[in-house]
Structures are given as structure tokens and as C-alpha cells.
């Protein structure tokens, strides 16, 4: 793997530009538009980070809606147990196959909240 490909694996902050009076997010590597929260640029495969965007900018852009996903898990499931989670998938890693979560690509703790069914 060459140096450019290794560097693309390190998340970089997106660039916020005003386009036609609206804030848009762009990949700093290829300068193509990115969707808010997108973990990787679709064009150059650079990992993207949205951590440094100010909350005021996010609110102005209209990204304050929260989506809730509901699905059943085994009774012995605990958040962070990716092997038992029905939405995790096996991804390729230089060290081999790993379980990956589409909700938590940066591995900052499981975002799932459990409630018992009545």
C-alpha cells in the first residue's frame, strides 16, 4: 500500500463552504461534495470527519433531525457486542476480517440503547 492510500485511512475534517447561500460539506482531498455524516468520500475514498463542525453550523444546515431504528436482539445481547448484533457486518482489515458497525464507524462506543419488550 502506498503512502497516499495509507493517509486516506486517517479521518480528516471536511471543509464547509457556502454555496448559493447554503453551507455544504466538501472532501478536503478531492474537493467533491460530501453528505453530512458520510464516513468516506465516494470518489477518492478519503475517510471523513465531521467532529470539528460547530453545532451552530449544523443547526443552520438543518441537520437536527434524529432518526430512530428499532430491531430485536437476543436477550443476552449487550451494547458493543458486535458479534451478536444483527446490523454489524464482517469487513476487511489489513490484519484480517473484523466486525464493523454501520452506526459507529469510528468505534467510539456502541450507540444502541436497549429497552425490554413488554
XYZ file of C-alpha atoms in Angstrom:
118
model
C 0.000 0.000 0.000
C 1.461 3.364 -0.968
C 1.676 6.431 1.287
C -1.331 8.182 -0.320
C -3.590 5.177 0.370
C -2.395 4.981 3.991
C -3.108 8.686 4.515
C -6.658 8.256 3.167
C -7.367 5.884 6.070
C -6.865 8.722 8.583
C -10.107 10.727 9.055
C -9.788 14.375 8.042
C -12.171 17.246 8.775
C -14.500 18.212 5.979
C -14.425 21.695 4.508
C -17.535 23.843 4.972
C -18.277 26.172 2.048
C -21.224 28.440 1.405
C -22.805 27.582 -1.952
C -25.790 29.627 -3.125
C -26.413 30.842 0.440
C -26.300 27.325 1.926
C -23.497 25.553 3.841
C -22.198 22.475 2.009
C -19.558 19.963 3.069
C -16.607 19.008 0.849
C -13.846 16.408 0.924
C -10.518 18.169 1.542
C -8.672 15.667 -0.673
C -10.675 15.803 -3.923
C -12.925 18.839 -3.202
C -16.124 16.932 -4.071
C -19.323 17.442 -2.096
C -19.941 15.114 0.857
C -23.182 14.275 2.626
C -23.315 15.224 6.308
C -22.136 12.277 8.420
C -20.760 10.325 5.448
C -17.795 8.280 6.787
C -15.890 8.142 3.487
C -15.711 10.175 0.279
C -17.462 8.271 -2.520
C -14.954 9.472 -5.108
C -11.427 9.315 -3.608
C -12.197 7.010 -0.606
C -10.745 9.501 1.925
C -12.106 8.915 5.457
C -14.052 11.988 6.566
C -14.640 13.514 9.991
C -17.469 15.850 10.989
C -16.282 16.196 14.618
C -14.981 19.759 14.316
C -18.112 21.307 12.797
C -19.642 23.850 15.131
C -23.117 22.950 16.392
C -24.423 26.318 15.157
C -23.317 25.432 11.622
C -25.042 22.051 11.869
C -28.280 23.645 13.109
C -28.187 26.231 10.311
C -27.743 23.484 7.736
C -30.863 21.715 9.033
C -29.257 18.544 10.414
C -31.029 18.383 13.777
C -33.486 15.592 12.987
C -32.809 12.343 14.843
C -33.675 9.015 13.242
C -34.545 6.059 15.456
C -34.003 2.491 14.328
C -35.741 -0.347 16.161
C -34.916 -4.061 15.850
C -34.872 -7.166 18.034
C -31.718 -8.629 19.583
C -31.020 -11.723 21.686
C -31.766 -11.470 25.412
C -28.055 -11.824 26.260
C -27.012 -9.032 23.856
C -25.105 -6.103 25.353
C -24.265 -2.857 23.511
C -20.830 -3.178 21.951
C -21.113 -6.945 21.347
C -20.785 -6.675 17.568
C -20.623 -10.448 17.030
C -24.247 -10.782 18.240
C -25.571 -7.571 16.690
C -27.801 -8.185 13.653
C -26.737 -4.988 11.860
C -22.957 -5.434 12.150
C -21.113 -6.934 9.205
C -17.742 -8.533 8.548
C -15.344 -6.034 6.978
C -11.874 -6.460 5.543
C -8.983 -5.124 7.623
C -5.221 -5.337 6.958
C -4.983 -7.684 9.960
C -7.888 -9.851 8.746
C -11.681 -9.766 8.986
C -13.333 -7.629 11.671
C -16.891 -6.922 12.744
C -17.911 -3.419 11.671
C -20.908 -1.329 12.692
C -22.681 0.910 10.169
C -23.897 3.120 13.055
C -20.475 3.571 14.623
C -17.680 3.588 12.020
C -15.210 5.382 14.343
C -15.665 2.803 17.159
C -16.452 5.451 19.808
C -18.729 3.186 21.828
C -21.931 1.483 20.815
C -24.746 3.995 20.116
C -27.512 1.433 20.739
C -29.905 1.914 23.661
C -31.721 -1.212 24.846
C -35.298 -1.384 26.072
C -37.102 -4.525 27.193
C -40.167 -5.553 25.221
C -43.328 -5.771 27.347
